[in-house]
Amino acid sequence: MTPKILIIGASGQIGTELTYELRLKYGRNAVIAADIKEGKYHLMESGPFELLDAMNYDDVKACVEKHEITDVYLLAAMLSATGERFTMKAWDLNMNSLFHVLNLAKEGLIKKLFWPSSIAVFGPTTPRENTPQYTIMEPSTVYGITKQTGERWCEYYHEKYGVDVRSIRYPGLISWKTLPGGGTTDYAVAIFHEAIRVQKYRCFLSEETALPMMYMKDAVRATMDIMEAPQENIKIRSSYNLGGISFTPKMIAAEIKKHIPEFTIKYVPDYRQEIADSWPKSIDDTRAQQDWNWKHEYDLPEMTKTMLSHLEKSTAFSLEKS
Ligand code: AKB
């Protein structure tokens, strides 16, 4: 049976690309994009769009009923850096939106639910190299606390009410179509834009800060794969570790220099350094490999080449148009 999909938070970094891929797979009218704000032209033109506040239970329910939705992807969230500035808002948005969709699934209005967790569930006491699926988790950011709490609730709703909820702990995501907003890993996207625009970048993390990262194409594939896997294969109902690439600002700068030799980088760490220092450097995703055949494709050189060529093309296109 073809699913009828609702993507809440579709105008954001992940939503924009995930909506597009799901529409390619299931058809434009099978995927309803929804967000509190409109998205880019392509998102708005490629299928139905609803203005929707993820915090409003009645509106989310009405939207699910109106479109006879079977699968929901809840992507609306406040990320780590912004979450430290607006602590209660981050808690309210990240938790209430999750409860709304979990409860709709419990009531039988939704059949399958995707909710993203993050490497932010780990904290300063977690082993940082090749971080295991099950380990010490004492997150020190509000965002991390909401993701860890959310994982517990997802597992609870699965165990107690049979809710088919599936989740991935995303690393930092790198994409060229839509900018991320308010995260600690955002430097790894901004660096490409600045490399193309002015051939220099002021980095808010120190040069040796290693973090787990992933090219968006891999992340979208992982999201679609976990949602398509047979229900019995999904053995972890909190959230799966997902590994991709691990690199430092110094390593990505060196890779960019291979394409843009005049590129320079300056390191001026700010409050986000402390957040990055509390997170893993690399992730062990053996369980995702075993349970639903996960394998990442993009490495650092391939991702750098792809990012630069897409951004060069889109800059040339906008210059031509102006
Ligand atoms: C952030 O930096 O807050 C996010 C994340 C790792 O979940 N990109």
CSV table of C-alpha atoms and ligand atoms in Angstrom, one decimal:
chain,number,residue,atom,x,y,z
A,1,MET,CA,0.0,0.0,0.0
A,2,THR,CA,1.3,3.5,-0.9
A,3,PRO,CA,1.8,5.5,2.3
A,4,LYS,CA,0.2,8.9,2.6
A,5,ILE,CA,2.9,11.0,4.2
A,6,LEU,CA,3.0,14.2,6.3
A,7,ILE,CA,6.3,15.9,6.8
A,8,ILE,CA,6.2,18.4,9.7
A,9,GLY,CA,9.1,20.9,9.5
A,10,ALA,CA,9.4,20.4,5.7
A,11,SER,CA,10.9,23.8,5.0
A,12,GLY,CA,14.0,23.1,7.0
A,13,GLN,CA,17.4,21.6,6.1
A,14,ILE,CA,16.4,17.9,6.2
A,15,GLY,CA,12.7,18.4,5.3
A,16,THR,CA,13.4,20.2,2.0
A,17,GLU,CA,15.5,17.2,0.6
A,18,LEU,CA,13.5,14.5,2.2
A,19,THR,CA,10.2,15.8,0.9
A,20,TYR,CA,11.7,15.9,-2.6
A,21,GLU,CA,12.9,12.3,-2.5
A,22,LEU,CA,9.7,11.0,-1.0
A,23,ARG,CA,7.7,12.7,-3.7
A,24,LEU,CA,9.9,11.2,-6.4
A,25,LYS,CA,9.3,7.8,-4.9
A,26,TYR,CA,5.6,7.9,-4.0
A,27,GLY,CA,4.2,10.7,-6.2
A,28,ARG,CA,3.6,14.4,-5.5
A,29,ASN,CA,0.2,14.1,-4.0
A,30,ALA,CA,1.2,11.3,-1.6
A,31,VAL,CA,3.5,13.6,0.3
A,32,ILE,CA,2.2,16.6,2.2
A,33,ALA,CA,4.8,19.2,3.2
A,34,ALA,CA,3.9,21.2,6.3
A,35,ASP,CA,5.7,23.9,8.2
A,36,ILE,CA,5.1,27.1,10.2
A,37,LYS,CA,6.8,29.0,7.4
A,38,GLU,CA,6.8,28.5,3.6
A,39,GLY,CA,9.8,26.8,2.1
A,40,LYS,CA,11.9,27.2,-1.0
A,41,TYR,CA,10.3,27.4,-4.5
A,42,HIS,CA,10.9,23.8,-5.2
A,43,LEU,CA,9.3,22.5,-2.1
A,44,MET,CA,6.2,24.7,-2.6
A,45,GLU,CA,5.8,23.8,-6.3
A,46,SER,CA,6.5,20.1,-6.2
A,47,GLY,CA,3.4,19.1,-4.2
A,48,PRO,CA,0.9,20.0,-1.5
A,49,PHE,CA,1.9,22.3,1.3
A,50,GLU,CA,0.1,23.2,4.6
A,51,LEU,CA,1.0,26.0,7.0
A,52,LEU,CA,1.1,24.1,10.3
A,53,ASP,CA,2.3,24.8,13.9
A,54,ALA,CA,3.8,21.5,15.3
A,55,MET,CA,2.9,22.8,18.8
A,56,ASN,CA,-0.8,22.9,18.0
A,57,TYR,CA,-2.3,19.4,18.7
A,58,ASP,CA,-5.7,20.2,17.2
A,59,ASP,CA,-4.2,21.6,13.9
A,60,VAL,CA,-1.8,18.6,13.6
A,61,LYS,CA,-4.7,16.2,14.2
A,62,ALA,CA,-7.0,18.0,11.7
A,63,CYS,CA,-4.2,17.9,9.0
A,64,VAL,CA,-3.7,14.2,9.6
A,65,GLU,CA,-7.4,13.5,9.2
A,66,LYS,CA,-7.9,15.9,6.3
A,67,HIS,CA,-5.2,14.1,4.2
A,68,GLU,CA,-5.8,10.6,5.6
A,69,ILE,CA,-2.2,10.4,6.6
A,70,THR,CA,-0.5,7.1,7.4
A,71,ASP,CA,3.1,8.1,8.0
A,72,VAL,CA,4.4,11.2,9.8
A,73,TYR,CA,8.0,12.5,9.8
A,74,LEU,CA,8.3,15.1,12.6
A,75,LEU,CA,11.3,17.3,11.8
A,76,ALA,CA,10.4,20.5,13.6
A,77,ALA,CA,12.9,21.1,16.4
A,78,MET,CA,15.1,23.8,17.9
A,79,LEU,CA,18.8,22.7,17.6
A,80,SER,CA,21.7,22.8,20.0
A,81,ALA,CA,23.1,26.3,19.8
A,82,THR,CA,19.7,28.1,19.6
A,83,GLY,CA,18.4,25.8,22.3
A,84,GLU,CA,21.0,27.2,24.8
A,85,ARG,CA,19.6,30.7,24.2
A,86,PHE,CA,15.9,29.8,24.4
A,87,THR,CA,15.9,26.9,26.9
A,88,MET,CA,12.2,26.7,27.7
A,89,LYS,CA,11.1,27.3,24.1
A,90,ALA,CA,13.4,24.5,23.0
A,91,TRP,CA,12.0,22.1,25.6
A,92,ASP,CA,8.4,23.1,24.7
A,93,LEU,CA,8.8,22.8,21.0
A,94,ASN,CA,10.9,19.6,21.0
A,95,MET,CA,8.8,17.7,23.5
A,96,ASN,CA,5.2,18.9,22.8
A,97,SER,CA,5.5,18.3,19.1
A,98,LEU,CA,6.7,14.8,19.8
A,99,PHE,CA,3.9,14.0,22.3
A,100,HIS,CA,1.3,15.3,19.7
A,101,VAL,CA,2.4,12.8,17.1
A,102,LEU,CA,3.0,9.9,19.5
A,103,ASN,CA,-0.5,10.4,20.9
A,104,LEU,CA,-2.0,10.5,17.4
A,105,ALA,CA,-0.2,7.2,16.7
A,106,LYS,CA,-1.4,5.7,20.0
A,107,GLU,CA,-5.0,6.7,19.0
A,108,GLY,CA,-4.5,4.8,15.7
A,109,LEU,CA,-4.6,7.9,13.5
A,110,ILE,CA,-1.0,7.4,12.3
A,111,LYS,CA,0.5,4.1,11.4
A,112,LYS,CA,4.2,4.9,11.3
A,113,LEU,CA,6.2,7.7,12.8
A,114,PHE,CA,9.7,9.0,12.1
A,115,TRP,CA,11.3,11.2,14.8
A,116,PRO,CA,15.0,12.3,14.5
A,117,SER,CA,17.3,12.0,17.5
A,118,SER,CA,20.9,13.3,17.5
A,119,ILE,CA,24.5,12.7,18.6
A,120,ALA,CA,23.5,15.4,21.1
A,121,VAL,CA,22.0,12.7,23.4
A,122,PHE,CA,25.6,12.0,24.4
A,123,GLY,CA,27.5,14.1,26.8
A,124,PRO,CA,30.9,14.8,28.4
A,125,THR,CA,31.0,11.5,30.2
A,126,THR,CA,30.3,9.4,27.1
A,127,PRO,CA,33.3,7.6,25.5
A,128,ARG,CA,34.1,9.8,22.5
A,129,GLU,CA,35.7,7.5,20.0
A,130,ASN,CA,33.5,5.1,18.1
A,131,THR,CA,30.7,5.8,20.6
A,132,PRO,CA,28.6,2.6,21.1
A,133,GLN,CA,24.9,2.3,20.7
A,134,TYR,CA,24.5,1.7,24.5
A,135,THR,CA,26.7,3.8,26.7
A,136,ILE,CA,26.8,6.6,29.3
A,137,MET,CA,24.4,9.3,28.2
A,138,GLU,CA,24.5,12.5,30.2
A,139,PRO,CA,23.7,15.3,27.7
A,140,SER,CA,24.7,18.8,28.8
A,141,THR,CA,22.6,20.8,26.4
A,142,VAL,CA,18.8,21.5,26.5
A,143,TYR,CA,18.6,20.1,22.9
A,144,GLY,CA,20.4,16.9,24.0
A,145,ILE,CA,18.2,16.6,27.1
A,146,THR,CA,15.1,16.8,24.8
A,147,LYS,CA,16.5,14.3,22.4
A,148,GLN,CA,17.4,11.8,25.2
A,149,THR,CA,14.0,12.3,26.8
A,150,GLY,CA,12.3,11.9,23.4
A,151,GLU,CA,14.1,8.6,22.9
A,152,ARG,CA,12.8,7.3,26.2
A,153,TRP,CA,9.2,8.3,25.3
A,154,CYS,CA,9.5,6.7,21.8
A,155,GLU,CA,10.5,3.4,23.3
A,156,TYR,CA,7.8,3.7,26.0
A,157,TYR,CA,5.1,4.3,23.4
A,158,HIS,CA,6.3,1.4,21.4
A,159,GLU,CA,6.5,-1.0,24.4
A,160,LYS,CA,3.2,0.1,26.0
A,161,TYR,CA,1.0,1.0,23.1
A,162,GLY,CA,2.6,-0.7,20.1
A,163,VAL,CA,3.4,2.6,18.3
A,164,ASP,CA,5.6,1.9,15.3
A,165,VAL,CA,8.1,4.7,15.8
A,166,ARG,CA,11.5,4.7,14.2
A,167,SER,CA,14.4,7.0,14.9
A,168,ILE,CA,18.0,7.8,14.0
A,169,ARG,CA,20.6,9.8,15.9
A,170,TYR,CA,21.7,12.1,13.2
A,171,PRO,CA,25.3,13.4,13.1
A,172,GLY,CA,25.9,16.9,11.7
A,173,LEU,CA,24.3,17.1,8.3
A,174,ILE,CA,25.9,18.8,5.3
A,175,SER,CA,23.8,20.0,2.4
A,176,TRP,CA,23.8,22.7,-0.3
A,177,LYS,CA,20.1,23.1,-1.0
A,178,THR,CA,18.9,24.6,2.3
A,179,LEU,CA,21.0,26.1,5.2
A,180,PRO,CA,20.8,24.6,8.6
A,181,GLY,CA,19.8,26.9,11.5
A,182,GLY,CA,21.0,27.1,15.1
A,183,GLY,CA,23.2,24.0,15.3
A,184,THR,CA,26.8,23.4,16.5
A,185,THR,CA,27.7,21.4,13.4
A,186,ASP,CA,26.5,24.3,11.1
A,187,TYR,CA,30.1,25.4,10.5
A,188,ALA,CA,30.6,22.5,8.1
A,189,VAL,CA,27.9,23.9,5.8
A,190,ALA,CA,28.8,27.6,6.2
A,191,ILE,CA,32.5,26.9,5.4
A,192,PHE,CA,31.5,25.9,1.8
A,193,HIS,CA,29.3,28.9,1.2
A,194,GLU,CA,32.1,31.2,2.4
A,195,ALA,CA,34.7,29.4,0.4
A,196,ILE,CA,32.8,30.0,-2.8
A,197,ARG,CA,31.8,33.6,-1.8
A,198,VAL,CA,34.9,35.1,-0.3
A,199,GLN,CA,37.5,32.3,-0.2
A,200,LYS,CA,37.9,32.6,3.6
A,201,TYR,CA,36.1,31.5,6.7
A,202,ARG,CA,36.0,32.4,10.4
A,203,CYS,CA,35.3,29.2,12.2
A,204,PHE,CA,33.5,29.1,15.6
A,205,LEU,CA,35.1,25.8,16.6
A,206,SER,CA,38.9,25.1,17.1
A,207,GLU,CA,40.9,23.4,14.4
A,208,GLU,CA,41.1,20.0,16.1
A,209,THR,CA,37.4,19.6,17.0
A,210,ALA,CA,36.4,16.2,15.5
A,211,LEU,CA,32.7,15.6,15.1
A,212,PRO,CA,30.6,12.9,13.4
A,213,MET,CA,29.1,14.3,10.1
A,214,MET,CA,27.2,13.1,7.1
A,215,TYR,CA,26.3,14.3,3.6
A,216,MET,CA,22.5,14.9,3.3
A,217,LYS,CA,22.1,12.4,0.5
A,218,ASP,CA,23.2,9.6,2.9
A,219,ALA,CA,21.0,11.0,5.7
A,220,VAL,CA,17.9,11.0,3.5
A,221,ARG,CA,18.6,7.5,2.3
A,222,ALA,CA,19.0,6.3,5.9
A,223,THR,CA,15.7,7.9,6.8
A,224,MET,CA,13.9,6.3,3.9
A,225,ASP,CA,15.6,3.0,4.5
A,226,ILE,CA,14.6,2.8,8.2
A,227,MET,CA,11.0,3.7,7.4
A,228,GLU,CA,10.8,1.1,4.7
A,229,ALA,CA,12.4,-1.8,6.7
A,230,PRO,CA,10.1,-4.5,7.8
A,231,GLN,CA,8.7,-3.8,11.3
A,232,GLU,CA,10.3,-6.8,12.9
A,233,ASN,CA,13.8,-5.7,11.8
A,234,ILE,CA,13.6,-2.5,13.8
A,235,LYS,CA,14.8,-3.9,17.1
A,236,ILE,CA,15.8,-0.5,18.7
A,237,ARG,CA,12.8,1.8,19.4
A,238,SER,CA,14.7,4.5,21.2
A,239,SER,CA,17.1,5.6,18.3
A,240,TYR,CA,19.8,4.1,16.2
A,241,ASN,CA,23.4,5.3,16.1
A,242,LEU,CA,24.2,6.4,12.6
A,243,GLY,CA,27.8,6.8,11.5
A,244,GLY,CA,29.1,8.7,8.5
A,245,ILE,CA,32.3,10.7,8.2
A,246,SER,CA,34.3,12.1,11.1
A,247,PHE,CA,36.5,15.2,10.5
A,248,THR,CA,37.9,18.4,12.1
A,249,PRO,CA,37.6,22.0,10.7
A,250,LYS,CA,41.3,21.7,9.8
A,251,MET,CA,40.6,18.6,7.7
A,252,ILE,CA,37.7,20.1,5.9
A,253,ALA,CA,39.7,23.3,5.2
A,254,ALA,CA,42.6,21.2,3.8
A,255,GLU,CA,40.1,19.4,1.5
A,256,ILE,CA,38.5,22.7,0.3
A,257,LYS,CA,42.0,24.1,-0.4
A,258,LYS,CA,42.6,21.3,-2.9
A,259,HIS,CA,39.8,22.9,-5.0
A,260,ILE,CA,40.2,26.5,-4.0
A,261,PRO,CA,44.0,27.0,-3.3
A,262,GLU,CA,43.5,30.6,-2.1
A,263,PHE,CA,41.1,29.6,0.7
A,264,THR,CA,42.1,30.6,4.2
A,265,ILE,CA,40.5,29.8,7.6
A,266,LYS,CA,40.7,31.5,11.0
A,267,TYR,CA,39.7,29.8,14.2
A,268,VAL,CA,37.7,31.9,16.8
A,269,PRO,CA,35.9,29.4,19.1
A,270,ASP,CA,32.8,30.7,20.8
A,271,TYR,CA,30.2,29.2,23.2
A,272,ARG,CA,29.6,26.4,20.7
A,273,GLN,CA,33.0,25.0,21.4
A,274,GLU,CA,31.8,23.7,24.8
A,275,ILE,CA,28.9,22.0,23.1
A,276,ALA,CA,31.1,20.3,20.5
A,277,ASP,CA,33.5,19.2,23.2
A,278,SER,CA,30.7,17.3,24.9
A,279,TRP,CA,29.8,15.3,21.8
A,280,PRO,CA,31.4,12.1,20.3
A,281,LYS,CA,34.1,12.3,17.7
A,282,SER,CA,33.0,9.3,15.9
A,283,ILE,CA,30.0,6.8,16.0
A,284,ASP,CA,29.7,3.0,16.0
A,285,ASP,CA,26.6,2.2,13.9
A,286,THR,CA,27.0,-1.6,13.9
A,287,ARG,CA,23.3,-2.1,15.0
A,288,ALA,CA,22.0,0.0,12.1
A,289,GLN,CA,24.1,-2.1,9.7
A,290,GLN,CA,22.9,-5.3,11.2
A,291,ASP,CA,19.2,-4.5,11.5
A,292,TRP,CA,18.4,-2.6,8.3
A,293,ASN,CA,21.6,-2.8,6.2
A,294,TRP,CA,22.8,0.7,6.7
A,295,LYS,CA,26.1,1.8,5.0
A,296,HIS,CA,27.2,5.4,4.3
A,297,GLU,CA,28.5,6.3,0.8
A,298,TYR,CA,30.0,9.8,0.9
A,299,ASP,CA,33.5,10.3,2.4
A,300,LEU,CA,35.1,13.7,3.0
A,301,PRO,CA,36.7,14.2,-0.5
A,302,GLU,CA,33.6,13.1,-2.4
A,303,MET,CA,31.3,15.3,-0.2
A,304,THR,CA,33.6,18.3,-0.6
A,305,LYS,CA,33.7,17.9,-4.4
A,306,THR,CA,29.9,17.6,-4.6
A,307,MET,CA,29.2,20.5,-2.3
A,308,LEU,CA,31.6,22.9,-4.1
A,309,SER,CA,30.3,22.0,-7.6
A,310,HIS,CA,26.6,22.4,-6.6
A,311,LEU,CA,27.3,25.7,-4.8
A,312,GLU,CA,29.3,27.0,-7.7
A,313,LYS,CA,26.5,26.2,-10.1
A,314,SER,CA,23.8,27.8,-7.9
A,315,THR,CA,26.0,30.9,-7.5
A,316,ALA,CA,26.5,31.2,-11.2
A,317,PHE,CA,22.8,30.7,-11.8
A,318,SER,CA,21.8,33.5,-9.3
A,319,LEU,CA,24.5,35.9,-10.8
A,320,GLU,CA,23.1,35.2,-14.3
A,321,LYS,CA,19.6,36.0,-13.0
A,322,SER,CA,20.5,39.2,-11.2
B,1,AKB,C1,23.2,20.5,16.0
B,1,AKB,O1,24.4,20.8,15.7
B,1,AKB,O2,22.6,20.9,16.9
B,1,AKB,C2,22.6,19.4,15.1
B,1,AKB,C3,22.8,18.0,15.6
B,1,AKB,C4,24.1,17.4,15.7
B,1,AKB,O3,21.8,17.4,16.0
B,1,AKB,N1,23.2,19.5,13.8
